[in-house]
CSV table of C-alpha atoms in Angstrom, one decimal:
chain,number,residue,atom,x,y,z
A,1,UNK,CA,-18.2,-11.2,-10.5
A,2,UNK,CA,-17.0,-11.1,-6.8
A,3,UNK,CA,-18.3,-10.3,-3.9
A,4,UNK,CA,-17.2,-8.1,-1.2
A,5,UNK,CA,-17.0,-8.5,2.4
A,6,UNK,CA,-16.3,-5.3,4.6
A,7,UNK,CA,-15.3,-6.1,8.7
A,8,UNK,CA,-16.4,-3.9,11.4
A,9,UNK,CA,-14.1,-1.8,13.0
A,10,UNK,CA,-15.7,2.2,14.0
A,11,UNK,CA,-13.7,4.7,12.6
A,12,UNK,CA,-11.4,2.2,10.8
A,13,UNK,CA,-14.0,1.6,8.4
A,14,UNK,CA,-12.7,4.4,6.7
A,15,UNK,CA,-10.1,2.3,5.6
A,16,UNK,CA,-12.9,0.5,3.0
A,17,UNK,CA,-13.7,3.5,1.7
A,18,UNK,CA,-10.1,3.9,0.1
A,19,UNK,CA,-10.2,0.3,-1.0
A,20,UNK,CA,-13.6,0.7,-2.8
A,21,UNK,CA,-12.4,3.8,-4.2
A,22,UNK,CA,-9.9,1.8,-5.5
A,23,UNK,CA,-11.9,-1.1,-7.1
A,24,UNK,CA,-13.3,1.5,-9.0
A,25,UNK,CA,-10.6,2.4,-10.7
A,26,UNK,CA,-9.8,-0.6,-11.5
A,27,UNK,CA,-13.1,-1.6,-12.7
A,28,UNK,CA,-13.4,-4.9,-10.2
A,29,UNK,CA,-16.9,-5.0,-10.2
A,30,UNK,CA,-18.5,-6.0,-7.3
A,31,UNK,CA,-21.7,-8.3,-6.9
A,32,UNK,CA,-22.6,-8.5,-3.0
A,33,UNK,CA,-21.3,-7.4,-0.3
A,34,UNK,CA,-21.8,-8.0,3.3
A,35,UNK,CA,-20.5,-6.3,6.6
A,36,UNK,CA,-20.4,-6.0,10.3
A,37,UNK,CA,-20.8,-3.0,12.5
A,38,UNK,CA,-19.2,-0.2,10.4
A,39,UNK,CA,-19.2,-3.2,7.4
A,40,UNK,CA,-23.1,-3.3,7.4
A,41,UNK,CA,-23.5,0.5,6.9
A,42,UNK,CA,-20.6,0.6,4.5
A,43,UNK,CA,-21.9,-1.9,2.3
A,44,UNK,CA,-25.8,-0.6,2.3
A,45,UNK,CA,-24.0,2.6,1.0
A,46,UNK,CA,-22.8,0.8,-1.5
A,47,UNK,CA,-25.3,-1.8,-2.6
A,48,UNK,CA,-27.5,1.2,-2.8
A,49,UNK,CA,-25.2,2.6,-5.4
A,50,UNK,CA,-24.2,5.8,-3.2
A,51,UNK,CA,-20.8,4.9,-3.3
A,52,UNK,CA,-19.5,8.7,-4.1
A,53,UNK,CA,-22.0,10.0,-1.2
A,54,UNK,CA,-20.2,7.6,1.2
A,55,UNK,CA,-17.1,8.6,0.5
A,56,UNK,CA,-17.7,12.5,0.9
A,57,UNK,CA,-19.5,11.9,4.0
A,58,UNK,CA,-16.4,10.1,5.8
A,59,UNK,CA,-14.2,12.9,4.2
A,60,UNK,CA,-16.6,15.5,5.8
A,61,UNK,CA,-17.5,13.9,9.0
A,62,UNK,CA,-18.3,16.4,11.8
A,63,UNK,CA,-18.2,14.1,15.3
A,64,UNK,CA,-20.6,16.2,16.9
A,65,UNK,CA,-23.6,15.4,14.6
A,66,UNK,CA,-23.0,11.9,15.5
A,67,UNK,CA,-21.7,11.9,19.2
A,68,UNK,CA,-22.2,15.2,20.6
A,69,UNK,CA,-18.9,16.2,20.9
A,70,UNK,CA,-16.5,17.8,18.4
A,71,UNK,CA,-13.7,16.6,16.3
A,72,UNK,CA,-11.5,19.2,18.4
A,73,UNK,CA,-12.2,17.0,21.6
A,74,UNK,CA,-11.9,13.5,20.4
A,75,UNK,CA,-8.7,14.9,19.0
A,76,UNK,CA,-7.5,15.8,22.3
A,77,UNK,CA,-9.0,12.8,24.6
A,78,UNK,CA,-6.8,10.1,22.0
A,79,UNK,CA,-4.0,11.9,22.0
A,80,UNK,CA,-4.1,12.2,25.7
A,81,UNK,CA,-3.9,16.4,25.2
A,82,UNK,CA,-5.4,17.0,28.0
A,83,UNK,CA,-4.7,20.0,30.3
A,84,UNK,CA,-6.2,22.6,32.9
A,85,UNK,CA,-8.1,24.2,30.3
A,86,UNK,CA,-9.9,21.1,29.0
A,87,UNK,CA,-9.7,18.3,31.8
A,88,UNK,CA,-13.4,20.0,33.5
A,89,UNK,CA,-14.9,19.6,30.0
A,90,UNK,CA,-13.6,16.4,29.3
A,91,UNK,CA,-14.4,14.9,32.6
A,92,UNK,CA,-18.2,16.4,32.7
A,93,UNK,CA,-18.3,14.8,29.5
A,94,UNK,CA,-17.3,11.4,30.6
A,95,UNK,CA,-19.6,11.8,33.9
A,96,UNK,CA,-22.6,12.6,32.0
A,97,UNK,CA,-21.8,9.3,29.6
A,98,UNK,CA,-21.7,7.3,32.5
A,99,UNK,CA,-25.4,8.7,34.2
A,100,UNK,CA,-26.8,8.3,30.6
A,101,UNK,CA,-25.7,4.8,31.1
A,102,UNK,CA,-24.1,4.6,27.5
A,103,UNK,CA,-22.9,7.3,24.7
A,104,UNK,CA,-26.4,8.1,23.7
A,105,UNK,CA,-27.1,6.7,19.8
A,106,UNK,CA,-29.6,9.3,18.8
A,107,UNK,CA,-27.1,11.2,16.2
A,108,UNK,CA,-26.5,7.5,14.9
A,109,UNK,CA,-29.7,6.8,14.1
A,110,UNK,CA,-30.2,10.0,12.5
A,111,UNK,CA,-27.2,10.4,10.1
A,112,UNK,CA,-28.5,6.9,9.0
A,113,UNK,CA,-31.9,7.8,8.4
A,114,UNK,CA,-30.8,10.7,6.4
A,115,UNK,CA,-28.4,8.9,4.2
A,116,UNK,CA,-29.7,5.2,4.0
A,117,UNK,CA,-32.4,5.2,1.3
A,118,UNK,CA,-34.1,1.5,2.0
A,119,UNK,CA,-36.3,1.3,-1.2
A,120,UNK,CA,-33.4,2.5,-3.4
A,121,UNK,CA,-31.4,-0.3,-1.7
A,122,UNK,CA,-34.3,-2.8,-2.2
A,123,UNK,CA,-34.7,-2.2,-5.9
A,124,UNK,CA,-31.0,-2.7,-6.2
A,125,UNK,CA,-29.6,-5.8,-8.2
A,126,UNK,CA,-26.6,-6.1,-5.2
A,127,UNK,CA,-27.0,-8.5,-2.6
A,128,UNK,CA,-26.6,-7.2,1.3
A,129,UNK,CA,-25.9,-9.4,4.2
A,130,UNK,CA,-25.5,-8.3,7.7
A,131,UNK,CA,-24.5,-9.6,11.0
A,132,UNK,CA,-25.7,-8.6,14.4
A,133,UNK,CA,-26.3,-10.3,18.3
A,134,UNK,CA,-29.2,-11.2,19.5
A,135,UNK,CA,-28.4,-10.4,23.0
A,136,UNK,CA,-31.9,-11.4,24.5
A,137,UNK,CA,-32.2,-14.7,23.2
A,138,UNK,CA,-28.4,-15.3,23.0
A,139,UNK,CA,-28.4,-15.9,19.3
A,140,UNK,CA,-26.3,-14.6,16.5
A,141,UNK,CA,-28.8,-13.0,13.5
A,142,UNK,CA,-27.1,-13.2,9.9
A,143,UNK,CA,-29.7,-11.5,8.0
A,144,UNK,CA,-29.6,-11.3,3.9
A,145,UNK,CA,-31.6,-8.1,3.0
A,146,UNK,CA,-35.2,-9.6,2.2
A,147,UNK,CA,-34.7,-10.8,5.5
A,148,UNK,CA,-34.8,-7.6,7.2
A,149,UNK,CA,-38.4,-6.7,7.2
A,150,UNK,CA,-39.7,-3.6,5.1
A,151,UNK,CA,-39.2,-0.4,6.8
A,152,UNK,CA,-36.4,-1.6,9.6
A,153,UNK,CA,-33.6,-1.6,7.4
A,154,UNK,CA,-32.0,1.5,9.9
A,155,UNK,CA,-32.8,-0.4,13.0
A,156,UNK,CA,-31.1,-3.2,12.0
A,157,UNK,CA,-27.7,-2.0,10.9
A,158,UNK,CA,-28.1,0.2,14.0
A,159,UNK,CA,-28.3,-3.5,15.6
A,160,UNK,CA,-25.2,-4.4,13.6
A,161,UNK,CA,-23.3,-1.6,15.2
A,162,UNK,CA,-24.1,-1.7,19.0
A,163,UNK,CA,-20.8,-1.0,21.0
A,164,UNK,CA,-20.9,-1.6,24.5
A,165,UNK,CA,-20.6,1.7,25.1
A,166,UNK,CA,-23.6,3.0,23.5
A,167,UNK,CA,-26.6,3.6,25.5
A,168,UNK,CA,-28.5,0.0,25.0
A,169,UNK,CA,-32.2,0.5,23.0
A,170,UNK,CA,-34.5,-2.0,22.2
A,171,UNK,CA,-35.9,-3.1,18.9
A,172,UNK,CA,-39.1,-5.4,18.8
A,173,UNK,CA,-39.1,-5.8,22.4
A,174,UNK,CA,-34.9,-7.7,22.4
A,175,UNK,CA,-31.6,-6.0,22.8
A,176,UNK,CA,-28.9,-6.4,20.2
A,177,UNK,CA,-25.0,-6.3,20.4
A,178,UNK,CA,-22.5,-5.7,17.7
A,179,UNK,CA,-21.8,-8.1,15.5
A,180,UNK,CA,-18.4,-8.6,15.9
A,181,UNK,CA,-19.4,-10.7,19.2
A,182,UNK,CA,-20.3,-13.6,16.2
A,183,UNK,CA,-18.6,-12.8,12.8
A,184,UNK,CA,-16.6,-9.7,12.4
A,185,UNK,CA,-15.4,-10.3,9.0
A,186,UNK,CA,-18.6,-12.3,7.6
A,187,UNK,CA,-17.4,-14.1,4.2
A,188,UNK,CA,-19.9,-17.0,4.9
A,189,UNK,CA,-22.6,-14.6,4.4
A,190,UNK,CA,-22.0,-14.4,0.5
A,191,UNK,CA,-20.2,-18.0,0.7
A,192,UNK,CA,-23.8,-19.1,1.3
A,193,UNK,CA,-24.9,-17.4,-1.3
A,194,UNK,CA,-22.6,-18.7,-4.4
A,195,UNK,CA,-19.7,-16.6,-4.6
A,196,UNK,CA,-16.8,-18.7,-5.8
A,197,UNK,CA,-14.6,-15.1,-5.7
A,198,UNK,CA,-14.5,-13.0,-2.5
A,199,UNK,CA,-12.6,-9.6,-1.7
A,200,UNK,CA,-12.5,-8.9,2.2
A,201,UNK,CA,-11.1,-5.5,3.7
A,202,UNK,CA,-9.6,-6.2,7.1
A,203,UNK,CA,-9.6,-4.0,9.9
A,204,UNK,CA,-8.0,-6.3,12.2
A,205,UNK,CA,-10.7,-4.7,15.0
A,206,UNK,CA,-11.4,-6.5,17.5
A,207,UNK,CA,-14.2,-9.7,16.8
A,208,UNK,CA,-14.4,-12.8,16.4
A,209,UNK,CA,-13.5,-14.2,12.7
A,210,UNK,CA,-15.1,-17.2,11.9
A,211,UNK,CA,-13.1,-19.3,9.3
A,212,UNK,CA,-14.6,-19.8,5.5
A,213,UNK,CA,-17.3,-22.8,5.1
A,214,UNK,CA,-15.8,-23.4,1.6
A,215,UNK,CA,-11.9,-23.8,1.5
A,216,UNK,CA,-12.4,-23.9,-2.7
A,217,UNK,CA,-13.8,-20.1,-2.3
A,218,UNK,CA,-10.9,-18.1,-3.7
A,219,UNK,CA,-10.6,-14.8,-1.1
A,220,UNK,CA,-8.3,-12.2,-1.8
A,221,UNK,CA,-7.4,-10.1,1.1
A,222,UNK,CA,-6.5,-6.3,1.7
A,223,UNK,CA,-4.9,-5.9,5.0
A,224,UNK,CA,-3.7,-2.7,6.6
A,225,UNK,CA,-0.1,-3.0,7.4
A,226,UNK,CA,-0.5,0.7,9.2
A,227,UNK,CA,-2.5,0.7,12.8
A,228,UNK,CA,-5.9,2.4,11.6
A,229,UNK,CA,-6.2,3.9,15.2
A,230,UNK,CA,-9.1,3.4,17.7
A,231,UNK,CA,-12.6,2.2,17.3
A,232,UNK,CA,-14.4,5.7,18.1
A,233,UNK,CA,-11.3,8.3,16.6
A,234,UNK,CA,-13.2,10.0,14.0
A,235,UNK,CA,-11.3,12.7,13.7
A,236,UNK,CA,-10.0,13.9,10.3
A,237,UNK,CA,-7.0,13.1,10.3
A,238,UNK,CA,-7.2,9.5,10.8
A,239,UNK,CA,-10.1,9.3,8.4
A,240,UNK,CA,-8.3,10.8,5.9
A,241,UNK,CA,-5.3,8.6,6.6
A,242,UNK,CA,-7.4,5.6,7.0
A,243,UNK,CA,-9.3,6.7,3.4
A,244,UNK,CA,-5.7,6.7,1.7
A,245,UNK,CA,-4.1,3.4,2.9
A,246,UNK,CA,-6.7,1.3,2.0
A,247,UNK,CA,-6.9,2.8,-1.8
A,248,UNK,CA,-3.4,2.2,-1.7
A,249,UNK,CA,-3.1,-1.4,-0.4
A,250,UNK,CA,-5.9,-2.3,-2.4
A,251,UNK,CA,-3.7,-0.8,-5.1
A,252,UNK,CA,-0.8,-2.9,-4.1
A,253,UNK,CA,-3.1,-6.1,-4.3
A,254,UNK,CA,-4.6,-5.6,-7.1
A,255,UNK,CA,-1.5,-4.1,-9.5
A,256,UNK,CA,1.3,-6.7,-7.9
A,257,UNK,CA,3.3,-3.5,-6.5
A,258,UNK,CA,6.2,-3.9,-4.8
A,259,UNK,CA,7.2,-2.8,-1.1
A,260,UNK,CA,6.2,-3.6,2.7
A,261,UNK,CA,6.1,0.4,3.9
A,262,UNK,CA,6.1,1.8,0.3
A,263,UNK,CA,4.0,1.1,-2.6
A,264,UNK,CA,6.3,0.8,-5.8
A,265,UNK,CA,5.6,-0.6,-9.3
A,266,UNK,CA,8.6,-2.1,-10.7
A,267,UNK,CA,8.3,-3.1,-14.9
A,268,UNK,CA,11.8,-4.2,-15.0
A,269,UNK,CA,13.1,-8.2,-14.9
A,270,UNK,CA,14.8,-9.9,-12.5
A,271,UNK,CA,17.8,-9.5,-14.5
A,272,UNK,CA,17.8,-5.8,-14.0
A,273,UNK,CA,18.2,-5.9,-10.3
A,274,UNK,CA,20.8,-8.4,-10.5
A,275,UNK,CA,22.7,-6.3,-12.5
A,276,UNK,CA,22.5,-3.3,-10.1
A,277,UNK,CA,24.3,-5.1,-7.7
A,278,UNK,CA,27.4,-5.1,-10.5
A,279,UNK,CA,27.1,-1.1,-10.1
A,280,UNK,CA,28.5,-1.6,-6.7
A,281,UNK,CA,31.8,-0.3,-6.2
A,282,UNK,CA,34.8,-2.4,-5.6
A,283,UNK,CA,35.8,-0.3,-2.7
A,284,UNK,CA,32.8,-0.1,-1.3
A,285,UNK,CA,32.4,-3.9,-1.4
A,286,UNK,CA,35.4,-4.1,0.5
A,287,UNK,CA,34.6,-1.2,2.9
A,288,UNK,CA,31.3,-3.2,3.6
A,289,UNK,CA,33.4,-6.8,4.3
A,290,UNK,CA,35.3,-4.8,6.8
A,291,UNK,CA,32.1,-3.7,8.9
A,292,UNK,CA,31.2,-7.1,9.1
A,293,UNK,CA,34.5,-8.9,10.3
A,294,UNK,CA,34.8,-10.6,6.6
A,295,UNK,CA,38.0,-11.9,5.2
A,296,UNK,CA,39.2,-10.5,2.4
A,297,UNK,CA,37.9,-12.2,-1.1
A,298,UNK,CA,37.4,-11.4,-4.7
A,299,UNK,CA,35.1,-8.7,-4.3
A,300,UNK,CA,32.1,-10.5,-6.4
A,301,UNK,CA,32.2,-13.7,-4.6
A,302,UNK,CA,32.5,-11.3,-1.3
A,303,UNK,CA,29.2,-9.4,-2.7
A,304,UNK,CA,27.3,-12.3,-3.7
A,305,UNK,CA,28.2,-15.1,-1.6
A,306,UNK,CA,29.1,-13.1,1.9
A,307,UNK,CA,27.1,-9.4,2.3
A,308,UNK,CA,24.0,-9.5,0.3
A,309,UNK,CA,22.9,-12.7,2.3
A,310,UNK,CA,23.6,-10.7,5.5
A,311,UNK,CA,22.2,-8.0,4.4
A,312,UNK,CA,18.7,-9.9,3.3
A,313,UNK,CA,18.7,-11.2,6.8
A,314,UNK,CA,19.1,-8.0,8.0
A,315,UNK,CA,16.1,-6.7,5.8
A,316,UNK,CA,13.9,-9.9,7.2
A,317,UNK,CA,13.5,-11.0,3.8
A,318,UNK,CA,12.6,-14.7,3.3
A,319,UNK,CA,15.0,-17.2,1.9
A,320,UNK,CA,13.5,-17.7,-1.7
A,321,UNK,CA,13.5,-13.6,-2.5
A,322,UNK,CA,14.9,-12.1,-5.6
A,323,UNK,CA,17.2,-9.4,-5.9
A,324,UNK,CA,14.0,-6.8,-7.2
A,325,UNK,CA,13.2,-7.5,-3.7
A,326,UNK,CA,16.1,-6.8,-1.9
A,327,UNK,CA,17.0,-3.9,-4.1
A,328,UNK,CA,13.1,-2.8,-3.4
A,329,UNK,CA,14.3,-3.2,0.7
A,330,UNK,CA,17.3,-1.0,0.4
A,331,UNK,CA,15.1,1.7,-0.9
A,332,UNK,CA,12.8,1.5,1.2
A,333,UNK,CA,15.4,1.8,3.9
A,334,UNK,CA,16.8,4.7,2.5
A,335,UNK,CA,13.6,6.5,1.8
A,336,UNK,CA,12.7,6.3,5.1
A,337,UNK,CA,15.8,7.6,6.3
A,338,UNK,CA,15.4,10.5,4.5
A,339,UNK,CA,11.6,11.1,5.1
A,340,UNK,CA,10.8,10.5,1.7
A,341,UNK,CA,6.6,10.1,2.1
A,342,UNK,CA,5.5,7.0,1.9
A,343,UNK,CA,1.7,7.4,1.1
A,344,UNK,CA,1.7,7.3,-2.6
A,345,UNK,CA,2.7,5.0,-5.8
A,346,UNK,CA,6.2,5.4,-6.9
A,347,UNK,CA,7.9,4.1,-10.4
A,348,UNK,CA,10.9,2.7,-9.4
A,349,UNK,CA,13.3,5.4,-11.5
A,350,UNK,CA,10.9,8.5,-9.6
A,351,UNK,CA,11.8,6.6,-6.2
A,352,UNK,CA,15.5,6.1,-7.0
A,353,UNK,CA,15.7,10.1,-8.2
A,354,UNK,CA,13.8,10.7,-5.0
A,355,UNK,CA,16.2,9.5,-2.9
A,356,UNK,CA,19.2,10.3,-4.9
A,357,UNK,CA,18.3,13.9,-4.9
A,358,UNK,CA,18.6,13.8,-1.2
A,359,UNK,CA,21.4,11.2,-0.4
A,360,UNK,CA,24.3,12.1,1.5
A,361,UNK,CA,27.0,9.7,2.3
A,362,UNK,CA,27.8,11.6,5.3
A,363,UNK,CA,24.1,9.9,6.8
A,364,UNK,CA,26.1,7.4,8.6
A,365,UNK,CA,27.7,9.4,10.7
A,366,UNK,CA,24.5,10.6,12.3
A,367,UNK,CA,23.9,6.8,13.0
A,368,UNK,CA,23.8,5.3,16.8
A,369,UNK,CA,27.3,4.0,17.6
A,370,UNK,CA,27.5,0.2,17.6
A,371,UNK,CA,30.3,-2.2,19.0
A,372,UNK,CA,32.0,-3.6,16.3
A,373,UNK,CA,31.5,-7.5,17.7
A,374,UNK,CA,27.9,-7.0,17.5
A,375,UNK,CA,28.1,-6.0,13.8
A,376,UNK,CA,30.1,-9.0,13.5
A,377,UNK,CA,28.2,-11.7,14.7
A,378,UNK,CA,25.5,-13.0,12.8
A,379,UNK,CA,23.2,-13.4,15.9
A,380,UNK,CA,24.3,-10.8,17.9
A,381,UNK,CA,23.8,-8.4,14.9
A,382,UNK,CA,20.1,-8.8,15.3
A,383,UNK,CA,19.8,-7.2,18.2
A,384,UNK,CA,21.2,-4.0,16.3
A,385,UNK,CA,19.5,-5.0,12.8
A,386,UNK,CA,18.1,-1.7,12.1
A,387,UNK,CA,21.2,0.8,12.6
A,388,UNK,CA,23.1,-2.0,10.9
A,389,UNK,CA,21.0,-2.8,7.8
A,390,UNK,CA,21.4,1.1,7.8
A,391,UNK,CA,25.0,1.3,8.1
A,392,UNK,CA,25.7,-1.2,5.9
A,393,UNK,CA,23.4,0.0,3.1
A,394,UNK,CA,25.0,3.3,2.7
A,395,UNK,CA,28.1,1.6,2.9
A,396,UNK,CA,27.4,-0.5,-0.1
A,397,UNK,CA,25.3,2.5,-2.3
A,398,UNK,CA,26.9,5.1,-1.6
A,399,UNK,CA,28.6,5.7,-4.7
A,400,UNK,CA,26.0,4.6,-6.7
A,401,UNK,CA,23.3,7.2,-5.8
A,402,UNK,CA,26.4,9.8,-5.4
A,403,UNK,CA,27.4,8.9,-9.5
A,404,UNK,CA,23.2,8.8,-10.1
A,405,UNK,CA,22.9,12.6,-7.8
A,406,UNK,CA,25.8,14.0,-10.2
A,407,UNK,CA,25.1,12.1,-14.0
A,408,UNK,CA,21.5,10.5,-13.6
A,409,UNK,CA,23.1,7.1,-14.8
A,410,UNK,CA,20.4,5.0,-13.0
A,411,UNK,CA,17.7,6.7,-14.2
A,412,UNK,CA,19.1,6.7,-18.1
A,413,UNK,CA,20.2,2.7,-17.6
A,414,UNK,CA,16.2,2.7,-16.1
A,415,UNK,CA,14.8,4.6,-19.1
A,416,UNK,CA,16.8,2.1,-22.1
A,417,UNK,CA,16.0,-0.9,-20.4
A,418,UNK,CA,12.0,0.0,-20.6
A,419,UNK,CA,13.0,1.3,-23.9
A,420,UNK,CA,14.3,-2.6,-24.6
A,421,UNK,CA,11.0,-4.1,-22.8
A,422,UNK,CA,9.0,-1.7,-25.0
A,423,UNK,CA,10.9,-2.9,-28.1
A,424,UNK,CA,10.6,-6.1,-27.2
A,425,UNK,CA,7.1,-6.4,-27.0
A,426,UNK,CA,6.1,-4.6,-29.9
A,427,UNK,CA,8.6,-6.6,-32.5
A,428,UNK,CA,8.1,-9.8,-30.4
A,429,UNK,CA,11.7,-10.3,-30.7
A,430,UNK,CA,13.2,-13.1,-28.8
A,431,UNK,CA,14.0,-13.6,-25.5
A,432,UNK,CA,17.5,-14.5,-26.4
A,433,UNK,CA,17.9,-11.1,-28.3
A,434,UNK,CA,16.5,-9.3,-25.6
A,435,UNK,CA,18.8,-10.8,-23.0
A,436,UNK,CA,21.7,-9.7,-25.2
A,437,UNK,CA,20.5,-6.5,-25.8
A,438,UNK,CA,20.2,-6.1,-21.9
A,439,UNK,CA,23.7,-7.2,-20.7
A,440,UNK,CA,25.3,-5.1,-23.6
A,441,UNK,CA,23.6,-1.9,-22.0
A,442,UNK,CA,24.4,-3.1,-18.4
A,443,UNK,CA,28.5,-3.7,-19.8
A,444,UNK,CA,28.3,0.0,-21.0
A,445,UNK,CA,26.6,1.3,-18.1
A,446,UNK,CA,28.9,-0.2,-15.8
A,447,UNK,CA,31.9,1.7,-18.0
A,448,UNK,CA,30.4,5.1,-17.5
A,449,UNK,CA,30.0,4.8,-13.5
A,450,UNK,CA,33.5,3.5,-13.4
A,451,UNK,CA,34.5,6.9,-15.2
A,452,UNK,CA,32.7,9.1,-12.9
């Protein structure tokens, strides 16, 4: 089984939460776990086996138990609302941080003694490992838990999670920092320890990151692609934010699914992309040549040869893609235009149905007017890539999500090619047959769209 490795990060450890949650579901078990800062107290939860208490105290999280001041406040100081009617408040707040020499921890300490049960966690068959900073000897302490003596379990993830803004205490006569001064993101801990298999949830806080001791450990990495806000924002709408993207990229990970800003599981082949590009009009191919100083071809080799290379460049795609993913980039495109939500799972046919129940090809002439020499040139276009991979996307699709908007002919050619896979697998017919099967329904596909 692996292990799991959770990085420090303040509020942004909410994001683990989500990812754990996750793991769940898909019943990855884990076997350790180790942690920094936020990590250490994350994974104690856990390796306790308190896992659902965790997550319902992040979801429930009142700021004032834990930093005497509310959730209404924080709120206001990071999104810099701050007015006549709060700046005397705000500022005696700061002052009296300041004459306390440090955001006093006492709330910290507290919540943690309340919800950290140290004999339930020592009777536990998961290993812990911590990481905190010695900051009177000048040593780093990477502690498993049967190195933590009996009774200071609290004090030391307290240890782990010493900002330089808290009020400085000392334990056993020493002062500790956070443990992101030596390891932020400590794999090595549970390297040391065995684990060929690691799972480590970024936060991409600030820390040092000190590289694997193994390079034959396999680690599998969830990384947020959203910014999980500031170290001390616990307020509730990032936690809950922060709680959902890491269920979902762990989701993504973990299930294969498709998408940089959306998360979308595609079943169908590589062939079935490819053949949406056939759906495009012939008119609109041409329409599309026009916008970007092409000459005039056969409007395949002008598709296939000429705009869908620009238009991967203009998505930022790499050079070896498929077309699932530059069909999965135009969506995304188009979803965000039309402020389709992009904190969930979507099939691909609910995506497509999404967005052709609000397409209009009138969207592009809402878009920012751009000099047609820019459009033109392939390196001056990048300046302009957005608007352009925009302009040129509804150029290209506009009929097909108009004809999908009017006769649901996408989501029909969608529903018999799963139909085929489904077939496919459960006669194990051949691949051949199947291929057949496929192109005959993309031929009469094709013939109903051009009759719409």
């Amino acid at each position: 089984m692996p292990g799991l490795v959770l990085e420090g990060g303040g509020a942004k450890g909410a994001y683990q939460i989500g990812a754990y949650q996750a793991l769940q579901e898909l019943e990855i078990s884990i076997e350790g776990v180790a942690g920094t800062s936020i990590g250490a107290i994350n994974a104690a939860m856990i390796a306790q086996g308190s896992f659902t208490e965790a997550r319902e105290i992040w979801y429930n999280l009142e700021p004032e138990r834990i930093f005497n001041v509310s959730s209404e406040e924080l709120q206001q100081i990071f999104n810099l609302d701050i007015d006549r009617n709060n700046l005397s408040k705000i500022v005696a707040r700061v002052r009296g941080i300041l004459e306390n020499r440090g955001i006093d921890t006492s709330g910290i300490r507290d919540f943690l003694a309340e919800h950290i049960d140290e004999d339930k966690l020592r009777q536990s068959s998961m290993d812990l490992g911590i990481v905190t900073y010695n900051l009177t000897d000048f040593q780093p302490e990477e502690l498993y838990l049967e190195d933590i003596p009996p009774g200071m379990l609290v004090d030391y993830l307290m240890a782990s999670s010493y900002l330089p803004v808290f009020k400085f205490e000392k334990m056993n006569g020493k002062f500790f920092l956070d443990g992101a001064v030596h390891d932020n993101l400590p794999v090595n801990l549970l390297i040391r320890r065995g684990y060929q298999e690691i799972i480590a949830v970024r936060t991409f806080s600030s820390g040092r990151i000190r590289p694997p001791e193994d390079d034959s450990v396999a680690i599998t990495y969830i990384e947020p692609d959203i910014d999980l806000g500031r170290v001390l924002e616990f307020t509730p709408d990032r936690i809950d934010r922060n709680i959902r993207y890491g269920y979902l990229d762990t989701m993504k990970v973990f299930c294969n699914l498709a998408g940089r800003n959306y998360y979308i599981e595609t079943r169908q082949s590589e062939r079935f992309f490819f053949n949406l590009f056939h759906l495009i009009r012939e008119e609109d191919i041409r329409k599309a040549a026009k916008l970007l100083g092409l000459k005039q071809q056969p409007e395949k080799r002008l598709l296939f040869e000429k705009i869908i290379p620009r238009l991967q460049n203009l998505l930022e795609l790499e050079d070896d893609v498929g077309y699932r993913e530059i069909i999965i980039g135009v969506c995304e495109v188009l979803a965000a235009r039309l402020e389709i939500p992009a904190d969930e799972i979507y099939e691909f046919t609910e995506l497509v149905r999404k967005i052709a129940a609000s397409f209009d090809p009138e969207l592009k002439d809402d878009l920012r007017k751009i000099p047609g020499f820019l459009k033109q040139s392939q390196l001056f276009s990048l300046i302009v890539r957005d608007d352009l991979a925009l302009e040129l996307i509804i150029t290209l699709f506009s009929g097909m999500f108009a004809a999908e908007k009017k006769e649901k002919y996408i989501s029909q050619y969608i529903s018999k090619s799963n139909s085929g896979v489904s077939k496919r697998n459960s006669r194990n017919n051949s691949k051949n047959k199947f291929a057949d099967k496929f192109d005959n329904e993309d031929n009469n596909f094709e013939n109903k769209l051009d009759k719409v």
